[in-house]
Amino acid sequence: MRKVLLLLPLLLINLSFSEDYPKHVKETLKKIKDNVYGVFGAHEQVSYENRGFISNAYFVITKDGVLVVDALTTYKLGKELVETIRSVTDKPIKFAVITHYHTDHFYGVGALKEVGSVVIAHEWAYDYVSQPSSWNFYEARKKLLKEHMEGTQMVEPDITITRDLDIHMGRLKIEVRHFCKAHTPGDIIAWIPALKVLFSGDIVFDGRLPFLGSGNSKSWLVCLEKILELDPDVLLPGHGSPMLTKDRIRDRVRWTYKYIDDLRKTIRKMVEEGQDIDYVRENINDALLEIDPSYAQVPVFFDVNPVNAYYVYFEVQNELLEEGQ
């Protein structure tokens, strides 16, 4: 049987909330463990008011230099990230590991390239920057963020991986790994075994609802199980607060798993009942709230959940077609 072709429109959500936004990335700087630091964006979608600062970035200081994980949403924010690192150390910023090529994680990488960083990402990054839809999104971001986007370019990585890469800096080994498709086709994590610190990118979410529009929700569940197998002491997500205890890590990983699993099972039931995409999008919020009313307290649930349902609907439809072959 033929598969349903996923020619999905780019769905943009622009939400903003009333809060005092930091004037500089440095205002959010936190020392997490030993020589591991992070800066932390707002728990919301990109808006002009928040300057696009909605994601996290991290850096690790070693004897040989600095390794950065993710680069924020604009060149200007990337410059602020470099300035923040320079407020802590003058060691060379040697590597920038981009956990996935979404705009809020790699648009700032040009600022890191300017100071000599080697940019590492999954090879899917090349696919992303070559797609017309990515350039359409870039133009939309320029219109939304206006002067905040000045200097921002879509920069390709210097080194790409499809599976594993080990980086040795001083006495530390940083393991860069691609487990499977999850949030995007090109998710990678960075794992420091000696510190038991894991940089998860957007495979694990905290403080807001996951976005399921680029990767694969079924294999995402497998990735979450593999993260639990690593048994980190510290998990640093792409969005939200650092997870500093094993109980907190297990809770957030299992919560991410539960949301995706609840959504998939609910949509599968609707598809099996013959419901179309419009019905699913209109009713998915109520359906999930019947399963777990606490979803109503999750930031951006009411806006992002129907978008997630749109993409998962077609995933599930294809899965059912394959099962019927």
PDB file of C-alpha atoms in Angstrom:
ATOM      1  CA  MET A   1       0.000   0.000   0.000  1.00  0.00           C
ATOM      2  CA  ARG A   2       1.100   3.562  -0.596  1.00  0.00           C
ATOM      3  CA  LYS A   3       2.331   5.689   2.263  1.00  0.00           C
ATOM      4  CA  VAL A   4       0.781   9.051   2.996  1.00  0.00           C
ATOM      5  CA  LEU A   5       3.264  11.649   1.771  1.00  0.00           C
ATOM      6  CA  LEU A   6       4.188  14.139   4.472  1.00  0.00           C
ATOM      7  CA  LEU A   7       4.077  17.473   2.689  1.00  0.00           C
ATOM      8  CA  LEU A   8       3.380  19.509   5.775  1.00  0.00           C
ATOM      9  CA  PRO A   9       3.010  23.281   5.918  1.00  0.00           C
ATOM     10  CA  LEU A  10       5.227  25.298   8.183  1.00  0.00           C
ATOM     11  CA  LEU A  11       3.145  26.120  11.225  1.00  0.00           C
ATOM     12  CA  LEU A  12       4.246  29.205  13.098  1.00  0.00           C
ATOM     13  CA  ILE A  13       3.103  30.125  16.578  1.00  0.00           C
ATOM     14  CA  ASN A  14       4.053  33.455  18.039  1.00  0.00           C
ATOM     15  CA  LEU A  15       3.163  33.806  21.684  1.00  0.00           C
ATOM     16  CA  SER A  16       4.488  36.180  24.271  1.00  0.00           C
ATOM     17  CA  PHE A  17       3.875  36.532  27.967  1.00  0.00           C
ATOM     18  CA  SER A  18       4.255  39.395  30.357  1.00  0.00           C
ATOM     19  CA  GLU A  19       7.560  39.211  32.184  1.00  0.00           C
ATOM     20  CA  ASP A  20      10.741  41.171  32.648  1.00  0.00           C
ATOM     21  CA  TYR A  21      13.107  39.822  30.031  1.00  0.00           C
ATOM     22  CA  PRO A  22      16.873  39.868  30.594  1.00  0.00           C
ATOM     23  CA  LYS A  23      18.702  42.664  28.804  1.00  0.00           C
ATOM     24  CA  HIS A  24      21.736  40.420  28.335  1.00  0.00           C
ATOM     25  CA  VAL A  25      22.181  36.649  28.255  1.00  0.00           C
ATOM     26  CA  LYS A  26      24.711  36.984  31.088  1.00  0.00           C
ATOM     27  CA  GLU A  27      21.918  37.869  33.517  1.00  0.00           C
ATOM     28  CA  THR A  28      20.775  34.226  33.424  1.00  0.00           C
ATOM     29  CA  LEU A  29      24.237  32.672  33.888  1.00  0.00           C
ATOM     30  CA  LYS A  30      24.390  29.774  36.350  1.00  0.00           C
ATOM     31  CA  LYS A  31      27.288  27.594  37.437  1.00  0.00           C
ATOM     32  CA  ILE A  32      25.909  24.070  37.360  1.00  0.00           C
ATOM     33  CA  LYS A  33      28.708  21.696  38.296  1.00  0.00           C
ATOM     34  CA  ASP A  34      32.502  21.989  38.421  1.00  0.00           C
ATOM     35  CA  ASN A  35      33.341  23.922  35.239  1.00  0.00           C
ATOM     36  CA  VAL A  36      29.916  23.541  33.607  1.00  0.00           C
ATOM     37  CA  TYR A  37      27.817  26.686  33.110  1.00  0.00           C
ATOM     38  CA  GLY A  38      24.519  27.530  31.449  1.00  0.00           C
ATOM     39  CA  VAL A  39      22.338  30.417  30.290  1.00  0.00           C
ATOM     40  CA  PHE A  40      18.580  29.995  30.276  1.00  0.00           C
ATOM     41  CA  GLY A  41      15.899  31.429  28.002  1.00  0.00           C
ATOM     42  CA  ALA A  42      12.237  32.147  28.673  1.00  0.00           C
ATOM     43  CA  HIS A  43       9.695  29.294  28.785  1.00  0.00           C
ATOM     44  CA  GLU A  44       7.738  30.474  25.769  1.00  0.00           C
ATOM     45  CA  GLN A  45       7.727  30.858  22.006  1.00  0.00           C
ATOM     46  CA  VAL A  46       9.849  33.368  20.094  1.00  0.00           C
ATOM     47  CA  SER A  47       8.597  36.952  20.218  1.00  0.00           C
ATOM     48  CA  TYR A  48       9.962  40.403  19.502  1.00  0.00           C
ATOM     49  CA  GLU A  49       9.729  41.182  23.218  1.00  0.00           C
ATOM     50  CA  ASN A  50      11.939  38.266  24.318  1.00  0.00           C
ATOM     51  CA  ARG A  51      14.412  38.870  21.429  1.00  0.00           C
ATOM     52  CA  GLY A  52      14.199  35.162  20.619  1.00  0.00           C
ATOM     53  CA  PHE A  53      15.919  34.194  23.878  1.00  0.00           C
ATOM     54  CA  ILE A  54      13.784  31.129  24.611  1.00  0.00           C
ATOM     55  CA  SER A  55      16.349  28.320  24.664  1.00  0.00           C
ATOM     56  CA  ASN A  56      19.355  27.329  26.744  1.00  0.00           C
ATOM     57  CA  ALA A  57      23.051  27.166  25.928  1.00  0.00           C
ATOM     58  CA  TYR A  58      25.882  25.686  27.958  1.00  0.00           C
ATOM     59  CA  PHE A  59      29.656  25.748  28.129  1.00  0.00           C
ATOM     60  CA  VAL A  60      32.299  23.528  29.685  1.00  0.00           C
ATOM     61  CA  ILE A  61      35.704  24.914  30.631  1.00  0.00           C
ATOM     62  CA  THR A  62      38.599  22.473  30.326  1.00  0.00           C
ATOM     63  CA  LYS A  63      42.378  22.700  30.539  1.00  0.00           C
ATOM     64  CA  ASP A  64      42.551  22.910  26.731  1.00  0.00           C
ATOM     65  CA  GLY A  65      39.730  25.369  26.158  1.00  0.00           C
ATOM     66  CA  VAL A  66      35.954  25.739  26.101  1.00  0.00           C
ATOM     67  CA  LEU A  67      33.270  23.549  24.556  1.00  0.00           C
ATOM     68  CA  VAL A  68      29.860  25.144  23.951  1.00  0.00           C
ATOM     69  CA  VAL A  69      26.558  23.318  23.557  1.00  0.00           C
ATOM     70  CA  ASP A  70      24.052  25.213  21.375  1.00  0.00           C
ATOM     71  CA  ALA A  71      24.232  28.804  20.197  1.00  0.00           C
ATOM     72  CA  LEU A  72      20.839  30.466  20.852  1.00  0.00           C
ATOM     73  CA  THR A  73      18.446  32.114  18.397  1.00  0.00           C
ATOM     74  CA  THR A  74      20.248  35.056  16.800  1.00  0.00           C
ATOM     75  CA  TYR A  75      23.729  36.297  16.005  1.00  0.00           C
ATOM     76  CA  LYS A  76      23.299  39.024  18.634  1.00  0.00           C
ATOM     77  CA  LEU A  77      22.377  36.479  21.302  1.00  0.00           C
ATOM     78  CA  GLY A  78      25.346  34.388  20.172  1.00  0.00           C
ATOM     79  CA  LYS A  79      27.584  37.433  20.691  1.00  0.00           C
ATOM     80  CA  GLU A  80      26.140  37.832  24.173  1.00  0.00           C
ATOM     81  CA  LEU A  81      26.880  34.159  24.813  1.00  0.00           C
ATOM     82  CA  VAL A  82      30.514  34.715  23.812  1.00  0.00           C
ATOM     83  CA  GLU A  83      30.666  37.771  26.089  1.00  0.00           C
ATOM     84  CA  THR A  84      29.208  35.696  28.912  1.00  0.00           C
ATOM     85  CA  ILE A  85      31.842  33.005  28.431  1.00  0.00           C
ATOM     86  CA  ARG A  86      34.535  35.685  28.379  1.00  0.00           C
ATOM     87  CA  SER A  87      33.270  36.972  31.741  1.00  0.00           C
ATOM     88  CA  VAL A  88      34.217  33.579  33.210  1.00  0.00           C
ATOM     89  CA  THR A  89      37.310  32.529  31.236  1.00  0.00           C
ATOM     90  CA  ASP A  90      39.672  33.772  28.541  1.00  0.00           C
ATOM     91  CA  LYS A  91      40.437  30.259  27.270  1.00  0.00           C
ATOM     92  CA  PRO A  92      39.798  29.641  23.562  1.00  0.00           C
ATOM     93  CA  ILE A  93      36.273  28.601  22.607  1.00  0.00           C
ATOM     94  CA  LYS A  94      37.285  25.571  20.567  1.00  0.00           C
ATOM     95  CA  PHE A  95      34.087  23.651  19.833  1.00  0.00           C
ATOM     96  CA  ALA A  96      30.379  24.363  19.474  1.00  0.00           C
ATOM     97  CA  VAL A  97      28.161  21.275  19.533  1.00  0.00           C
ATOM     98  CA  ILE A  98      24.730  22.025  18.071  1.00  0.00           C
ATOM     99  CA  THR A  99      22.212  19.521  19.399  1.00  0.00           C
ATOM    100  CA  HIS A 100      19.890  20.068  16.421  1.00  0.00           C
ATOM    101  CA  TYR A 101      19.394  22.531  13.596  1.00  0.00           C
ATOM    102  CA  HIS A 102      16.345  24.384  14.834  1.00  0.00           C
ATOM    103  CA  THR A 103      16.443  28.150  14.741  1.00  0.00           C
ATOM    104  CA  ASP A 104      16.497  28.661  18.511  1.00  0.00           C
ATOM    105  CA  HIS A 105      19.615  26.504  18.839  1.00  0.00           C
ATOM    106  CA  PHE A 106      21.856  27.302  15.858  1.00  0.00           C
ATOM    107  CA  TYR A 107      21.079  30.785  14.487  1.00  0.00           C
ATOM    108  CA  GLY A 108      23.643  32.289  16.879  1.00  0.00           C
ATOM    109  CA  VAL A 109      26.483  30.030  15.773  1.00  0.00           C
ATOM    110  CA  GLY A 110      28.041  32.685  13.533  1.00  0.00           C
ATOM    111  CA  ALA A 111      29.229  34.516  16.637  1.00  0.00           C
ATOM    112  CA  LEU A 112      31.035  31.381  17.820  1.00  0.00           C
ATOM    113  CA  LYS A 113      32.607  30.848  14.401  1.00  0.00           C
ATOM    114  CA  GLU A 114      34.000  34.389  14.578  1.00  0.00           C
ATOM    115  CA  VAL A 115      36.052  33.465  17.654  1.00  0.00           C
ATOM    116  CA  GLY A 116      37.392  30.288  16.061  1.00  0.00           C
ATOM    117  CA  SER A 117      34.955  27.619  17.214  1.00  0.00           C
ATOM    118  CA  VAL A 118      34.633  24.418  15.203  1.00  0.00           C
ATOM    119  CA  VAL A 119      30.919  23.725  14.761  1.00  0.00           C
ATOM    120  CA  ILE A 120      29.742  20.118  15.150  1.00  0.00           C
ATOM    121  CA  ALA A 121      26.259  18.870  14.248  1.00  0.00           C
ATOM    122  CA  HIS A 122      24.423  15.941  12.704  1.00  0.00           C
ATOM    123  CA  GLU A 123      24.642  15.742   8.916  1.00  0.00           C
ATOM    124  CA  TRP A 124      20.903  16.527   8.752  1.00  0.00           C
ATOM    125  CA  ALA A 125      22.010  20.134   9.234  1.00  0.00           C
ATOM    126  CA  TYR A 126      22.974  20.239   5.544  1.00  0.00           C
ATOM    127  CA  ASP A 127      19.487  19.088   4.580  1.00  0.00           C
ATOM    128  CA  TYR A 128      17.932  21.719   6.807  1.00  0.00           C
ATOM    129  CA  VAL A 129      19.845  24.691   5.414  1.00  0.00           C
ATOM    130  CA  SER A 130      19.200  23.557   1.821  1.00  0.00           C
ATOM    131  CA  GLN A 131      15.415  23.400   2.161  1.00  0.00           C
ATOM    132  CA  PRO A 132      13.338  26.316   0.804  1.00  0.00           C
ATOM    133  CA  SER A 133      11.060  26.036   3.853  1.00  0.00           C
ATOM    134  CA  SER A 134      14.047  26.760   6.116  1.00  0.00           C
ATOM    135  CA  TRP A 135      14.774  29.961   4.222  1.00  0.00           C
ATOM    136  CA  ASN A 136      11.100  30.908   4.397  1.00  0.00           C
ATOM    137  CA  PHE A 137      11.296  30.426   8.152  1.00  0.00           C
ATOM    138  CA  TYR A 138      14.459  32.543   8.244  1.00  0.00           C
ATOM    139  CA  GLU A 139      12.655  35.388   6.469  1.00  0.00           C
ATOM    140  CA  ALA A 140       9.713  35.036   8.864  1.00  0.00           C
ATOM    141  CA  ARG A 141      12.086  35.301  11.817  1.00  0.00           C
ATOM    142  CA  LYS A 142      13.603  38.473  10.331  1.00  0.00           C
ATOM    143  CA  LYS A 143      10.150  40.031  10.066  1.00  0.00           C
ATOM    144  CA  LEU A 144       9.233  39.012  13.607  1.00  0.00           C
ATOM    145  CA  LEU A 145      12.470  39.890  15.404  1.00  0.00           C
ATOM    146  CA  LYS A 146      13.452  42.867  13.201  1.00  0.00           C
ATOM    147  CA  GLU A 147      16.666  44.492  14.468  1.00  0.00           C
ATOM    148  CA  HIS A 148      17.285  41.583  16.841  1.00  0.00           C
ATOM    149  CA  MET A 149      18.048  39.420  13.777  1.00  0.00           C
ATOM    150  CA  GLU A 150      20.744  41.733  12.398  1.00  0.00           C
ATOM    151  CA  GLY A 151      23.855  39.763  11.467  1.00  0.00           C
ATOM    152  CA  THR A 152      22.110  36.397  11.739  1.00  0.00           C
ATOM    153  CA  GLN A 153      22.969  33.890   9.017  1.00  0.00           C
ATOM    154  CA  MET A 154      22.245  30.206   8.499  1.00  0.00           C
ATOM    155  CA  VAL A 155      25.717  28.775   9.054  1.00  0.00           C
ATOM    156  CA  GLU A 156      26.619  25.218   8.083  1.00  0.00           C
ATOM    157  CA  PRO A 157      28.604  23.026  10.497  1.00  0.00           C
ATOM    158  CA  ASP A 158      32.310  22.292  10.056  1.00  0.00           C
ATOM    159  CA  ILE A 159      32.056  18.663  11.185  1.00  0.00           C
ATOM    160  CA  THR A 160      29.010  16.420  10.888  1.00  0.00           C
ATOM    161  CA  ILE A 161      28.259  13.043  12.394  1.00  0.00           C
ATOM    162  CA  THR A 162      25.765  10.295  11.728  1.00  0.00           C
ATOM    163  CA  ARG A 163      26.444   8.288  14.864  1.00  0.00           C
ATOM    164  CA  ASP A 164      29.293   8.941  17.338  1.00  0.00           C
ATOM    165  CA  LEU A 165      32.180  11.340  17.905  1.00  0.00           C
ATOM    166  CA  ASP A 166      34.509  11.609  20.909  1.00  0.00           C
ATOM    167  CA  ILE A 167      36.123  14.941  21.776  1.00  0.00           C
ATOM    168  CA  HIS A 168      39.078  14.952  24.171  1.00  0.00           C
ATOM    169  CA  MET A 169      39.774  18.234  25.960  1.00  0.00           C
ATOM    170  CA  GLY A 170      42.217  18.166  28.842  1.00  0.00           C
ATOM    171  CA  ARG A 171      41.243  15.230  31.020  1.00  0.00           C
ATOM    172  CA  LEU A 172      37.642  15.239  29.849  1.00  0.00           C
ATOM    173  CA  LYS A 173      36.105  13.101  27.147  1.00  0.00           C
ATOM    174  CA  ILE A 174      32.910  14.492  25.649  1.00  0.00           C
ATOM    175  CA  GLU A 175      30.901  11.852  23.805  1.00  0.00           C
ATOM    176  CA  VAL A 176      28.700  13.255  21.039  1.00  0.00           C
ATOM    177  CA  ARG A 177      25.992  10.746  20.135  1.00  0.00           C
ATOM    178  CA  HIS A 178      23.061  10.366  17.753  1.00  0.00           C
ATOM    179  CA  PHE A 179      20.654   7.807  19.203  1.00  0.00           C
ATOM    180  CA  CYS A 180      17.726   8.086  16.796  1.00  0.00           C
ATOM    181  CA  LYS A 181      15.206  10.505  15.320  1.00  0.00           C
ATOM    182  CA  ALA A 182      13.348  12.306  18.072  1.00  0.00           C
ATOM    183  CA  HIS A 183      12.631  16.039  18.106  1.00  0.00           C
ATOM    184  CA  THR A 184      14.316  16.245  14.674  1.00  0.00           C
ATOM    185  CA  PRO A 185      15.953  13.763  12.274  1.00  0.00           C
ATOM    186  CA  GLY A 186      19.330  15.056  13.492  1.00  0.00           C
ATOM    187  CA  ASP A 187      19.237  15.168  17.294  1.00  0.00           C
ATOM    188  CA  ILE A 188      22.546  14.677  19.067  1.00  0.00           C
ATOM    189  CA  ILE A 189      23.399  14.605  22.749  1.00  0.00           C
ATOM    190  CA  ALA A 190      26.668  15.419  24.493  1.00  0.00           C
ATOM    191  CA  TRP A 191      27.654  13.154  27.389  1.00  0.00           C
ATOM    192  CA  ILE A 192      30.549  13.667  29.801  1.00  0.00           C
ATOM    193  CA  PRO A 193      30.990  10.312  31.574  1.00  0.00           C
ATOM    194  CA  ALA A 194      33.533  11.596  34.115  1.00  0.00           C
ATOM    195  CA  LEU A 195      31.048  14.208  35.365  1.00  0.00           C
ATOM    196  CA  LYS A 196      27.902  12.189  34.576  1.00  0.00           C
ATOM    197  CA  VAL A 197      26.523  15.303  32.875  1.00  0.00           C
ATOM    198  CA  LEU A 198      24.214  14.938  29.870  1.00  0.00           C
ATOM    199  CA  PHE A 199      23.271  17.718  27.443  1.00  0.00           C
ATOM    200  CA  SER A 200      20.006  16.453  25.970  1.00  0.00           C
ATOM    201  CA  GLY A 201      19.021  19.207  23.557  1.00  0.00           C
ATOM    202  CA  ASP A 202      15.281  19.036  22.929  1.00  0.00           C
ATOM    203  CA  ILE A 203      14.928  15.293  23.460  1.00  0.00           C
ATOM    204  CA  VAL A 204      13.906  16.030  27.062  1.00  0.00           C
ATOM    205  CA  PHE A 205      11.686  19.019  27.845  1.00  0.00           C
ATOM    206  CA  ASP A 206      11.131  20.887  31.074  1.00  0.00           C
ATOM    207  CA  GLY A 207       8.980  23.936  31.667  1.00  0.00           C
ATOM    208  CA  ARG A 208       7.025  23.753  28.413  1.00  0.00           C
ATOM    209  CA  LEU A 209       5.384  21.358  25.977  1.00  0.00           C
ATOM    210  CA  PRO A 210       7.605  19.466  23.504  1.00  0.00           C
ATOM    211  CA  PHE A 211       7.292  20.294  19.809  1.00  0.00           C
ATOM    212  CA  LEU A 212       6.771  17.186  17.657  1.00  0.00           C
ATOM    213  CA  GLY A 213       6.770  18.717  14.187  1.00  0.00           C
ATOM    214  CA  SER A 214      10.180  17.766  12.795  1.00  0.00           C
ATOM    215  CA  GLY A 215      11.270  14.327  13.955  1.00  0.00           C
ATOM    216  CA  ASN A 216       9.520  11.076  14.753  1.00  0.00           C
ATOM    217  CA  SER A 217       7.362  10.612  17.827  1.00  0.00           C
ATOM    218  CA  LYS A 218       7.639   6.804  17.826  1.00  0.00           C
ATOM    219  CA  SER A 219      11.444   6.658  17.830  1.00  0.00           C
ATOM    220  CA  TRP A 220      11.548   9.608  20.251  1.00  0.00           C
ATOM    221  CA  LEU A 221      10.241   7.211  22.900  1.00  0.00           C
ATOM    222  CA  VAL A 222      13.211   4.921  22.217  1.00  0.00           C
ATOM    223  CA  CYS A 223      15.617   7.841  22.652  1.00  0.00           C
ATOM    224  CA  LEU A 224      14.122   8.640  26.047  1.00  0.00           C
ATOM    225  CA  GLU A 225      14.676   5.070  27.199  1.00  0.00           C
ATOM    226  CA  LYS A 226      18.322   5.265  26.105  1.00  0.00           C
ATOM    227  CA  ILE A 227      18.797   8.479  28.074  1.00  0.00           C
ATOM    228  CA  LEU A 228      17.551   6.748  31.218  1.00  0.00           C
ATOM    229  CA  GLU A 229      20.021   3.921  30.551  1.00  0.00           C
ATOM    230  CA  LEU A 230      22.908   6.425  30.715  1.00  0.00           C
ATOM    231  CA  ASP A 231      21.813   7.242  34.290  1.00  0.00           C
ATOM    232  CA  PRO A 232      23.134  10.836  34.393  1.00  0.00           C
ATOM    233  CA  ASP A 233      23.555  12.778  37.637  1.00  0.00           C
ATOM    234  CA  VAL A 234      22.838  16.054  35.825  1.00  0.00           C
ATOM    235  CA  LEU A 235      20.681  16.558  32.736  1.00  0.00           C
ATOM    236  CA  LEU A 236      20.783  19.884  30.914  1.00  0.00           C
ATOM    237  CA  PRO A 237      17.837  20.352  28.526  1.00  0.00           C
ATOM    238  CA  GLY A 238      17.434  22.653  25.554  1.00  0.00           C
ATOM    239  CA  HIS A 239      14.576  24.409  27.343  1.00  0.00           C
ATOM    240  CA  GLY A 240      13.783  24.723  31.027  1.00  0.00           C
ATOM    241  CA  SER A 241      15.732  24.374  34.239  1.00  0.00           C
ATOM    242  CA  PRO A 242      18.774  22.157  34.828  1.00  0.00           C
ATOM    243  CA  MET A 243      17.896  18.783  36.332  1.00  0.00           C
ATOM    244  CA  LEU A 244      20.284  18.225  39.212  1.00  0.00           C
ATOM    245  CA  THR A 245      19.041  15.022  40.855  1.00  0.00           C
ATOM    246  CA  LYS A 246      18.345  11.538  39.553  1.00  0.00           C
ATOM    247  CA  ASP A 247      14.755  11.746  40.785  1.00  0.00           C
ATOM    248  CA  ARG A 248      14.193  14.991  38.901  1.00  0.00           C
ATOM    249  CA  ILE A 249      15.777  13.563  35.749  1.00  0.00           C
ATOM    250  CA  ARG A 250      13.640  10.425  35.848  1.00  0.00           C
ATOM    251  CA  ASP A 251      10.534  12.514  36.502  1.00  0.00           C
ATOM    252  CA  ARG A 252      11.113  14.838  33.527  1.00  0.00           C
ATOM    253  CA  VAL A 253      12.184  12.078  31.132  1.00  0.00           C
ATOM    254  CA  ARG A 254       9.143  10.030  32.083  1.00  0.00           C
ATOM    255  CA  TRP A 255       6.902  13.090  31.797  1.00  0.00           C
ATOM    256  CA  THR A 256       8.178  13.763  28.259  1.00  0.00           C
ATOM    257  CA  TYR A 257       7.618  10.081  27.451  1.00  0.00           C
ATOM    258  CA  LYS A 258       4.114  10.149  28.936  1.00  0.00           C
ATOM    259  CA  TYR A 259       3.009  13.197  26.966  1.00  0.00           C
ATOM    260  CA  ILE A 260       4.224  11.787  23.641  1.00  0.00           C
ATOM    261  CA  ASP A 261       2.749   8.366  24.406  1.00  0.00           C
ATOM    262  CA  ASP A 262      -0.604   9.843  25.492  1.00  0.00           C
ATOM    263  CA  LEU A 263      -0.764  11.918  22.315  1.00  0.00           C
ATOM    264  CA  ARG A 264       0.146   9.007  20.043  1.00  0.00           C
ATOM    265  CA  LYS A 265      -2.350   6.590  21.610  1.00  0.00           C
ATOM    266  CA  THR A 266      -5.155   9.157  21.550  1.00  0.00           C
ATOM    267  CA  ILE A 267      -4.578  10.042  17.907  1.00  0.00           C
ATOM    268  CA  ARG A 268      -4.243   6.395  16.903  1.00  0.00           C
ATOM    269  CA  LYS A 269      -7.657   5.699  18.438  1.00  0.00           C
ATOM    270  CA  MET A 270      -9.161   8.675  16.587  1.00  0.00           C
ATOM    271  CA  VAL A 271      -7.646   7.560  13.273  1.00  0.00           C
ATOM    272  CA  GLU A 272      -8.898   4.003  13.778  1.00  0.00           C
ATOM    273  CA  GLU A 273     -12.368   5.473  14.382  1.00  0.00           C
ATOM    274  CA  GLY A 274     -12.156   7.236  11.016  1.00  0.00           C
ATOM    275  CA  GLN A 275     -11.755  10.798  12.298  1.00  0.00           C
ATOM    276  CA  ASP A 276     -10.107  13.302   9.953  1.00  0.00           C
ATOM    277  CA  ILE A 277      -7.336  15.770  10.706  1.00  0.00           C
ATOM    278  CA  ASP A 278      -9.711  18.670  11.385  1.00  0.00           C
ATOM    279  CA  TYR A 279     -11.566  16.658  14.017  1.00  0.00           C
ATOM    280  CA  VAL A 280      -8.299  15.606  15.641  1.00  0.00           C
ATOM    281  CA  ARG A 281      -6.948  19.148  15.882  1.00  0.00           C
ATOM    282  CA  GLU A 282     -10.220  20.519  17.229  1.00  0.00           C
ATOM    283  CA  ASN A 283     -10.639  17.846  19.901  1.00  0.00           C
ATOM    284  CA  ILE A 284      -7.132  16.825  20.911  1.00  0.00           C
ATOM    285  CA  ASN A 285      -6.806  19.279  23.808  1.00  0.00           C
ATOM    286  CA  ASP A 286      -9.978  18.067  25.494  1.00  0.00           C
ATOM    287  CA  ALA A 287      -9.033  14.445  24.842  1.00  0.00           C
ATOM    288  CA  LEU A 288      -5.635  14.787  26.527  1.00  0.00           C
ATOM    289  CA  LEU A 289      -7.060  16.773  29.432  1.00  0.00           C
ATOM    290  CA  GLU A 290      -9.421  13.874  30.097  1.00  0.00           C
ATOM    291  CA  ILE A 291      -6.350  11.641  30.428  1.00  0.00           C
ATOM    292  CA  ASP A 292      -4.358  14.100  32.546  1.00  0.00           C
ATOM    293  CA  PRO A 293      -5.883  17.443  33.636  1.00  0.00           C
ATOM    294  CA  SER A 294      -2.429  18.677  34.695  1.00  0.00           C
ATOM    295  CA  TYR A 295      -1.543  19.234  31.033  1.00  0.00           C
ATOM    296  CA  ALA A 296      -3.551  22.459  31.318  1.00  0.00           C
ATOM    297  CA  GLN A 297      -0.808  23.865  33.560  1.00  0.00           C
ATOM    298  CA  VAL A 298       1.987  23.227  31.043  1.00  0.00           C
ATOM    299  CA  PRO A 299       3.125  26.399  29.233  1.00  0.00           C
ATOM    300  CA  VAL A 300       1.935  26.640  25.587  1.00  0.00           C
ATOM    301  CA  PHE A 301      -0.117  23.406  25.865  1.00  0.00           C
ATOM    302  CA  PHE A 302      -3.304  24.835  24.366  1.00  0.00           C
ATOM    303  CA  ASP A 303      -1.501  26.311  21.358  1.00  0.00           C
ATOM    304  CA  VAL A 304       1.233  23.761  20.653  1.00  0.00           C
ATOM    305  CA  ASN A 305      -0.669  20.537  21.366  1.00  0.00           C
ATOM    306  CA  PRO A 306      -2.966  20.892  18.294  1.00  0.00           C
ATOM    307  CA  VAL A 307       0.114  21.585  16.158  1.00  0.00           C
ATOM    308  CA  ASN A 308       1.762  18.438  17.505  1.00  0.00           C
ATOM    309  CA  ALA A 309      -1.444  16.545  16.769  1.00  0.00           C
ATOM    310  CA  TYR A 310      -1.305  17.665  13.136  1.00  0.00           C
ATOM    311  CA  TYR A 311       2.093  16.066  12.594  1.00  0.00           C
ATOM    312  CA  VAL A 312       1.513  12.953  14.696  1.00  0.00           C
ATOM    313  CA  TYR A 313      -1.771  12.317  12.848  1.00  0.00           C
ATOM    314  CA  PHE A 314       0.135  11.709   9.603  1.00  0.00           C
ATOM    315  CA  GLU A 315       2.823   9.666  11.359  1.00  0.00           C
ATOM    316  CA  VAL A 316       0.190   7.379  12.855  1.00  0.00           C
ATOM    317  CA  GLN A 317      -1.668   7.156   9.549  1.00  0.00           C
ATOM    318  CA  ASN A 318       1.506   5.939   7.830  1.00  0.00           C
ATOM    319  CA  GLU A 319       2.184   3.454  10.630  1.00  0.00           C
ATOM    320  CA  LEU A 320      -1.297   1.979  10.248  1.00  0.00           C
ATOM    321  CA  LEU A 321      -0.825   1.711   6.487  1.00  0.00           C
ATOM    322  CA  GLU A 322       2.468  -0.123   7.002  1.00  0.00           C
ATOM    323  CA  GLU A 323       0.868  -2.475   9.522  1.00  0.00           C
ATOM    324  CA  GLY A 324      -1.825  -3.295   6.969  1.00  0.00           C
ATOM    325  CA  GLN A 325       0.632  -4.224   4.212  1.00  0.00           C
TER     326      GLN A 325
END
